[in-house]
Tab-separated table of C-alpha atoms and ligand atoms in Angstrom:
chain	number	residue	atom	x	y	z
A	51	MET	CA	39.437	-7.872	40.689
A	52	LYS	CA	38.020	-10.691	39.630
A	53	TYR	CA	34.422	-10.013	39.803
A	54	ASN	CA	34.995	-6.599	38.825
A	55	LEU	CA	36.353	-7.729	35.262
A	56	LEU	CA	33.571	-9.933	34.273
A	57	PHE	CA	31.341	-6.871	35.127
A	58	LEU	CA	32.761	-5.665	32.820
A	59	ILE	CA	32.807	-8.488	30.122
A	60	CYS	CA	29.238	-9.265	30.882
A	61	LEU	CA	28.518	-4.914	29.823
A	62	LEU	CA	30.935	-5.089	26.992
A	63	LEU	CA	29.203	-8.394	25.547
A	64	THR	CA	25.358	-6.421	26.561
A	65	CYS	CA	26.636	-3.581	24.089
A	66	CYS	CA	27.700	-5.840	21.754
A	67	LYS	CA	24.435	-7.244	21.549
A	68	GLN	CA	22.952	-4.032	21.397
A	69	THR	CA	25.061	-2.667	18.940
A	70	GLN	CA	24.281	-5.934	16.810
A	71	LYS	CA	20.165	-5.008	16.551
A	72	LYS	CA	20.322	-1.898	15.857
A	73	GLU	CA	22.425	-2.479	13.024
A	74	LYS	CA	20.406	-5.152	12.486
A	75	LEU	CA	17.239	-2.279	12.013
A	76	SER	CA	16.880	-1.403	8.203
A	77	LYS	CA	15.278	2.055	7.729
A	78	LYS	CA	12.058	2.258	6.522
A	79	ILE	CA	9.819	3.718	4.078
A	80	VAL	CA	6.121	5.380	4.250
A	81	ILE	CA	3.992	4.459	1.670
A	82	ALA	CA	1.000	6.898	1.265
A	83	HIS	CA	-2.107	4.260	1.022
A	84	ARG	CA	-4.435	5.478	-1.341
A	85	GLY	CA	-3.210	8.873	-0.446
A	86	ALA	CA	-3.430	10.266	3.323
A	87	SER	CA	-6.711	8.814	3.125
A	88	ALA	CA	-7.238	8.998	7.019
A	89	TYR	CA	-8.132	12.931	5.805
A	90	LEU	CA	-9.091	13.119	3.019
A	91	PRO	CA	-11.176	11.059	0.422
A	92	GLU	CA	-8.913	7.994	-0.446
A	93	HIS	CA	-7.090	7.934	-3.836
A	94	THR	CA	-8.078	12.000	-4.743
A	95	LEU	CA	-5.520	14.521	-5.932
A	96	GLU	CA	-6.114	16.472	-2.751
A	97	ALA	CA	-5.349	13.220	-0.923
A	98	LYS	CA	-2.183	12.792	-2.957
A	99	ALA	CA	-1.116	16.207	-2.411
A	100	MET	CA	-1.663	16.138	0.834
A	101	ALA	CA	0.338	12.861	1.599
A	102	PHE	CA	3.342	14.450	-0.902
A	103	ALA	CA	3.326	17.210	2.163
A	104	MET	CA	3.747	14.863	4.947
A	105	ASN	CA	7.518	13.898	2.936
A	106	VAL	CA	6.149	10.300	2.462
A	107	ASN	CA	8.273	8.230	0.296
A	108	PHE	CA	6.032	7.035	-2.150
A	109	ILE	CA	1.786	7.029	-2.622
A	110	GLU	CA	0.229	4.665	-3.598
A	111	GLN	CA	-2.112	4.172	-6.629
A	112	ASP	CA	-4.858	1.257	-6.789
A	113	LEU	CA	-5.697	1.021	-10.696
A	114	VAL	CA	-9.004	-0.337	-12.900
A	115	LEU	CA	-9.335	0.346	-16.650
A	116	SER	CA	-11.848	2.958	-17.987
A	117	LYS	CA	-14.340	1.643	-20.944
A	118	ASP	CA	-11.764	3.459	-23.142
A	119	ASP	CA	-8.628	2.119	-21.375
A	120	VAL	CA	-7.561	5.087	-19.192
A	121	PRO	CA	-6.157	3.368	-15.786
A	122	ILE	CA	-8.189	5.069	-13.743
A	123	VAL	CA	-6.962	4.979	-9.664
A	124	ILE	CA	-9.320	3.776	-7.329
A	125	HIS	CA	-9.272	0.560	-5.394
A	126	ASP	CA	-12.203	-1.616	-6.468
A	127	ILE	CA	-13.325	-2.355	-9.953
A	128	TYR	CA	-16.759	-1.115	-8.474
A	129	LEU	CA	-17.921	2.955	-8.126
A	130	ASP	CA	-20.511	2.818	-5.827
A	131	ASP	CA	-19.316	3.122	-2.543
A	132	VAL	CA	-17.087	6.284	-3.071
A	133	THR	CA	-18.677	7.932	-5.849
A	134	ASP	CA	-22.502	9.331	-6.345
A	135	VAL	CA	-22.949	6.789	-9.514
A	136	ALA	CA	-25.922	5.674	-8.653
A	137	THR	CA	-27.912	8.857	-8.458
A	138	LYS	CA	-26.035	10.505	-11.736
A	139	PHE	CA	-26.552	6.926	-13.961
A	140	PRO	CA	-29.447	4.822	-11.972
A	141	ASN	CA	-29.558	2.569	-15.161
A	142	ARG	CA	-26.809	1.477	-15.448
A	143	LYS	CA	-26.060	-0.846	-13.052
A	144	ARG	CA	-25.004	-4.844	-13.211
A	145	LYS	CA	-27.112	-7.491	-12.185
A	146	ASP	CA	-25.347	-7.956	-9.591
A	147	ASN	CA	-26.270	-3.967	-8.593
A	148	ARG	CA	-22.889	-2.794	-8.750
A	149	PHE	CA	-21.211	-0.137	-10.682
A	150	TYR	CA	-18.344	-1.517	-12.626
A	151	VAL	CA	-15.113	1.176	-13.690
A	152	ILE	CA	-15.163	-0.587	-16.960
A	153	ASP	CA	-18.515	0.143	-17.927
A	154	PHE	CA	-18.000	3.828	-18.073
A	155	THR	CA	-15.664	6.217	-20.090
A	156	TYR	CA	-12.914	8.640	-18.681
A	157	GLN	CA	-15.510	11.631	-19.587
A	158	GLU	CA	-18.042	9.898	-18.289
A	159	LEU	CA	-16.228	9.449	-14.969
A	160	LYS	CA	-15.012	12.369	-14.762
A	161	THR	CA	-18.327	13.614	-14.153
A	162	LEU	CA	-18.858	11.882	-10.604
A	163	GLN	CA	-18.507	13.407	-7.413
A	164	VAL	CA	-15.682	11.268	-4.848
A	165	THR	CA	-16.880	10.566	-1.459
A	166	GLU	CA	-15.554	9.294	1.788
A	167	ARG	CA	-15.792	5.549	1.258
A	168	PHE	CA	-19.406	3.864	2.642
A	169	ASN	CA	-21.374	0.742	1.953
A	170	PRO	CA	-23.926	1.055	-0.632
A	171	LYS	CA	-26.698	-1.098	0.633
A	172	THR	CA	-26.570	1.100	4.223
A	173	GLY	CA	-24.899	4.307	2.832
A	174	LYS	CA	-23.123	4.404	6.388
A	175	GLN	CA	-19.701	5.556	6.215
A	176	PHE	CA	-17.378	3.192	7.003
A	177	TYR	CA	-15.020	5.389	8.760
A	178	PRO	CA	-17.200	7.220	10.745
A	179	ASP	CA	-14.810	10.206	12.486
A	180	ARG	CA	-13.163	10.475	8.701
A	181	PHE	CA	-14.167	13.652	6.239
A	182	PRO	CA	-17.238	13.814	6.105
A	183	LYS	CA	-19.678	12.245	3.391
A	184	TRP	CA	-20.879	14.309	0.935
A	185	LYS	CA	-18.685	17.415	1.413
A	186	GLY	CA	-16.744	18.661	-0.518
A	187	SER	CA	-15.969	18.731	-4.575
A	188	PHE	CA	-13.870	15.496	-5.427
A	189	LYS	CA	-13.612	13.622	-8.367
A	190	LEU	CA	-11.795	10.721	-10.405
A	191	HIS	CA	-8.828	10.937	-12.390
A	192	SER	CA	-6.355	8.649	-14.490
A	193	LEU	CA	-2.656	7.375	-13.410
A	194	GLN	CA	-1.488	10.158	-15.690
A	195	GLU	CA	-2.587	13.197	-13.548
A	196	GLU	CA	-1.443	11.372	-10.483
A	197	ILE	CA	1.692	11.020	-12.029
A	198	GLU	CA	1.932	14.707	-13.496
A	199	LEU	CA	0.602	15.659	-9.948
A	200	ILE	CA	3.365	13.742	-8.680
A	201	GLN	CA	6.345	14.716	-10.482
A	202	GLY	CA	5.260	18.003	-10.501
A	203	LEU	CA	5.510	18.246	-7.301
A	204	ASN	CA	8.746	16.735	-6.994
A	205	ALA	CA	10.434	19.239	-9.548
A	206	SER	CA	8.672	22.516	-7.526
A	207	THR	CA	9.872	21.180	-4.024
A	208	GLY	CA	13.231	19.021	-4.562
A	209	LYS	CA	11.713	16.509	-3.690
A	210	LYS	CA	11.830	12.835	-4.743
A	211	ILE	CA	8.910	10.812	-3.885
A	212	GLY	CA	7.734	8.195	-5.517
A	213	ILE	CA	4.826	5.954	-7.072
A	214	TYR	CA	3.310	3.064	-6.080
A	215	PRO	CA	0.695	1.326	-8.515
A	216	GLU	CA	-1.039	-1.489	-8.037
A	217	ILE	CA	-2.749	-3.760	-10.560
A	218	LYS	CA	-5.814	-4.247	-9.737
A	219	GLU	CA	-7.819	-7.986	-10.454
A	220	PRO	CA	-6.323	-8.393	-13.382
A	221	LYS	CA	-8.180	-11.976	-14.051
A	222	PHE	CA	-10.918	-9.944	-14.579
A	223	HIS	CA	-9.820	-7.435	-16.371
A	224	GLN	CA	-8.937	-10.325	-19.002
A	225	LYS	CA	-12.530	-11.662	-18.551
A	226	GLU	CA	-13.675	-8.234	-19.765
A	227	GLY	CA	-11.460	-8.246	-23.313
A	228	LYS	CA	-9.269	-5.807	-21.251
A	229	ASN	CA	-5.481	-5.720	-20.675
A	230	LEU	CA	-4.524	-3.500	-17.679
A	231	THR	CA	-0.597	-4.366	-17.101
A	232	SER	CA	0.248	-3.773	-20.472
A	233	VAL	CA	-1.620	-0.475	-20.206
A	234	VAL	CA	-0.345	0.210	-16.937
A	235	LEU	CA	3.472	-1.044	-17.756
A	236	LYS	CA	3.037	1.608	-20.802
A	237	VAL	CA	2.427	4.923	-18.632
A	238	LEU	CA	5.084	3.547	-16.653
A	239	ASP	CA	7.227	3.838	-19.412
A	240	ASP	CA	6.196	7.083	-20.973
A	241	TYR	CA	6.639	8.574	-17.839
A	242	GLY	CA	10.459	7.155	-16.988
A	243	TYR	CA	9.396	4.700	-14.572
A	244	LYS	CA	11.723	1.365	-16.200
A	245	THR	CA	14.050	-0.024	-13.878
A	246	LYS	CA	14.851	-0.175	-10.257
A	247	ASN	CA	16.109	2.974	-9.626
A	248	ASP	CA	13.433	4.753	-10.969
A	249	ASN	CA	11.187	5.759	-7.697
A	250	CYS	CA	8.573	2.898	-8.696
A	251	ILE	CA	7.236	-0.226	-7.150
A	252	LEU	CA	4.782	-2.518	-8.909
A	253	GLN	CA	2.245	-4.128	-6.601
A	254	CYS	CA	-0.112	-6.940	-7.690
A	255	PHE	CA	-2.122	-9.827	-5.138
A	256	ASP	CA	-2.361	-12.240	-9.106
A	257	ALA	CA	1.571	-14.152	-8.320
A	258	ASN	CA	0.508	-15.021	-11.665
A	259	GLU	CA	0.138	-12.181	-13.572
A	260	LEU	CA	3.367	-10.139	-11.563
A	261	GLU	CA	5.479	-13.471	-11.754
A	262	ARG	CA	4.562	-12.410	-16.070
A	263	ILE	CA	5.342	-8.969	-15.713
A	264	ARG	CA	9.272	-10.079	-14.744
A	265	VAL	CA	9.767	-13.021	-16.824
A	266	GLU	CA	7.245	-13.021	-20.074
A	267	LEU	CA	7.081	-9.231	-20.110
A	268	LYS	CA	11.098	-8.448	-18.791
A	269	SER	CA	9.937	-5.761	-16.803
A	270	GLU	CA	12.649	-4.346	-14.473
A	271	LEU	CA	10.575	-2.280	-12.097
A	272	PHE	CA	10.591	-3.169	-7.961
A	273	LEU	CA	8.254	-5.890	-7.993
A	274	VAL	CA	6.087	-6.254	-4.408
A	275	GLN	CA	4.155	-9.484	-4.764
A	276	LEU	CA	0.944	-8.714	-2.404
A	277	ILE	CA	0.222	-11.357	0.029
A	278	GLU	CA	-4.140	-11.969	0.786
A	279	HIS	CA	-3.294	-15.553	2.762
A	280	LYS	CA	-1.623	-16.903	5.239
A	281	GLU	CA	-1.133	-20.166	3.320
A	282	GLU	CA	0.477	-17.824	0.218
A	283	ALA	CA	3.362	-16.802	2.644
A	284	LYS	CA	4.520	-20.436	1.955
A	285	GLN	CA	5.682	-19.858	-1.973
A	286	LEU	CA	7.976	-17.313	-0.504
A	287	LYS	CA	11.062	-18.986	-2.475
A	288	HIS	CA	9.288	-19.255	-5.491
A	289	PHE	CA	8.311	-15.212	-4.948
A	290	ALA	CA	12.067	-14.894	-4.538
A	291	THR	CA	12.638	-15.883	-7.969
A	292	TYR	CA	10.707	-12.515	-9.658
A	293	ALA	CA	9.561	-10.088	-6.504
A	294	ASP	CA	11.855	-8.179	-4.648
A	295	GLY	CA	9.778	-7.754	-1.221
A	296	ILE	CA	6.156	-9.127	-0.005
A	297	GLY	CA	3.629	-6.667	0.563
A	298	PRO	CA	1.543	-9.156	3.206
A	299	TRP	CA	-1.054	-8.349	6.179
A	300	TYR	CA	-0.140	-7.180	9.144
A	301	LYS	CA	-1.547	-10.054	10.942
A	302	GLN	CA	0.481	-12.694	9.154
A	303	ILE	CA	3.581	-11.017	10.519
A	304	LEU	CA	1.992	-11.542	14.420
A	305	LEU	CA	1.657	-15.054	16.033
A	306	GLU	CA	0.395	-14.298	19.824
A	307	LYS	CA	0.876	-11.744	22.862
A	308	VAL	CA	2.832	-13.113	26.250
A	309	GLU	CA	2.441	-11.485	29.195
A	310	GLY	CA	1.933	-7.820	26.441
A	311	LYS	CA	4.538	-7.893	24.090
A	312	PHE	CA	3.904	-9.750	20.803
A	313	THR	CA	5.943	-12.741	19.197
A	314	PHE	CA	6.236	-13.357	15.696
A	315	THR	CA	5.654	-15.787	13.179
A	316	ASN	CA	9.004	-16.582	10.214
A	317	LEU	CA	7.869	-14.499	7.855
A	318	VAL	CA	9.413	-11.298	8.333
A	319	LYS	CA	12.979	-13.342	9.194
A	320	GLU	CA	12.463	-15.637	6.345
A	321	ALA	CA	11.697	-12.661	3.280
A	322	HIS	CA	14.635	-11.036	4.375
A	323	GLU	CA	16.997	-14.051	4.447
A	324	LEU	CA	15.606	-14.312	0.967
A	325	GLU	CA	16.586	-10.115	0.243
A	326	LEU	CA	13.276	-9.540	-0.007
A	327	LYS	CA	11.976	-6.214	1.469
A	328	VAL	CA	8.680	-6.536	3.229
A	329	HIS	CA	6.104	-3.543	3.227
A	330	PRO	CA	3.136	-4.864	5.401
A	331	TYR	CA	-0.828	-3.028	5.311
A	332	THR	CA	-2.584	-1.167	6.254
A	333	PHE	CA	-1.528	0.234	9.741
A	334	ARG	CA	-5.074	2.517	10.741
A	335	ALA	CA	-4.680	4.893	13.938
A	336	ASP	CA	-8.454	4.733	13.690
A	337	ALA	CA	-8.965	0.585	13.580
A	338	LEU	CA	-6.234	-0.753	15.553
A	339	ALA	CA	-7.680	-4.399	16.465
A	340	GLU	CA	-5.380	-5.510	18.608
A	341	PHE	CA	-3.204	-3.033	19.126
A	342	SER	CA	-3.798	-0.755	22.659
A	343	SER	CA	-2.525	1.885	20.844
A	344	PHE	CA	-1.059	3.061	17.425
A	345	ASN	CA	2.573	3.609	18.953
A	346	GLU	CA	2.113	0.119	20.224
A	347	MET	CA	1.648	-1.024	16.343
A	348	LEU	CA	4.410	1.030	14.899
A	349	GLU	CA	6.800	-0.216	18.111
A	350	THR	CA	5.262	-3.702	16.832
A	351	LEU	CA	5.794	-4.198	13.466
A	352	LEU	CA	8.464	-1.514	12.409
A	353	ILE	CA	10.839	-1.589	14.997
A	354	ASP	CA	10.282	-5.261	16.707
A	355	ALA	CA	9.479	-7.269	13.856
A	356	ASN	CA	11.952	-4.782	11.886
A	357	VAL	CA	9.244	-4.769	9.200
A	358	ASP	CA	10.532	-2.329	6.007
A	359	GLY	CA	8.085	-0.069	5.593
A	360	ALA	CA	4.446	0.223	6.511
A	361	PHE	CA	1.203	1.460	3.778
A	362	THR	CA	-0.276	3.837	5.859
A	363	ASP	CA	-3.719	5.636	6.025
A	364	PHE	CA	-2.177	8.345	8.542
A	365	PRO	CA	1.921	8.715	6.984
A	366	ASP	CA	2.386	12.032	9.365
A	367	LYS	CA	2.261	9.992	12.439
A	368	VAL	CA	4.424	7.740	11.175
A	369	VAL	CA	6.990	8.923	9.164
A	370	HIS	CA	6.859	11.273	12.659
A	371	PHE	CA	7.345	7.795	14.558
A	372	LEU	CA	9.864	6.966	12.520
A	373	LYS	CA	11.673	10.054	11.931
A	374	ASN	CA	11.844	10.370	16.136
A	375	ARG	CA	13.625	6.780	16.077
A	376	ASN	CA	16.260	8.263	13.030
A	377	GLN	CA	14.404	5.331	11.091
A	378	LEU	CA	12.813	7.015	8.331
A	379	LYS	CA	14.294	6.471	5.144
A	380	GLU	CA	15.410	9.254	3.393
B	219	LIG	O1	-1.494	-2.837	-1.347
B	219	LIG	C1	-1.119	-2.728	-0.021
B	219	LIG	C2	-2.752	-2.896	0.665
B	219	LIG	O2	-3.446	-1.191	-0.197
B	219	LIG	C3	-3.595	-4.016	-0.306
B	219	LIG	O3	-4.539	-3.324	0.350
B	219	LIG	O4	-6.967	-3.909	-0.916
B	219	LIG	O5	-6.036	-1.276	0.029
B	219	LIG	O6	-5.095	-2.391	-2.060
B	219	LIG	P1	-5.663	-2.782	-0.782
B	220	LIG	CA1	-3.731	-1.016	-2.483
């Protein structure tokens, strides 16, 4: 009888622990990293429409200014690793042999063909098993064009998919006499993205700029501080004074692998204590590094480490994984 009672108490405690663990898990968001970029050339409107159809929560826009101050959706300040600029405008490169978005007007940029990412020195495609280089007909586009696509699709489908714009290299823009942030904030405001309730998350690697956006420019948007280097994570408390979340490289969450299981740094725990959401980048099924499968990566970071969302080139796979566990934020 005594042993039965003991057994019952143990069972109850185990159940409680499991329930607590489940309750602790937050519902997660899927962010289409540069669109459904594993399947179509990154940051094309086609890749964004495909991501939309995959029922992600947010679609990402990296932003750089054109010569005539149009915010262009492109990952880098350079054009030569995703377009045919080198053959269309061979004389427009700078001394460093690179072609810069900021040296071209919107109309000129529109004449370029966009392709799958490649190394401009060797011509080699970055992810060889993705969409074939130079196939198809893709163009660059502005932030306004992309917002109109997403808002239009939201209207026609009844979905509420958000945008996740990134201010790219604000210091470079300032040196060139441009203010990317003010242009982007104006466009967001014009299209109704004003507060944390407006389905827009604004991100930046430059901590001074993101803090300025909150403190000086008084933005009420949901702000995410991107983290590139491990040491920056030491400033978490300061980030929490102006940001609502962090976007670390996923490796900053992993500590080591012991007997087939990953252990974690304190980053997620400390961020959650400061009420910061954690959206690590980048989940790629074709670049697994320390993981033996994509499923292991998803299980490890989304479930075991309990992050709040994932930037992914494979939105369909992450949506499917989270839906199966009833962990996808609706
Ligand atoms: O912005 C999150 C993630 O996209 C950061 O990496 O270099 O792809 O912009 P990157
Ligand atoms: Ca980005």
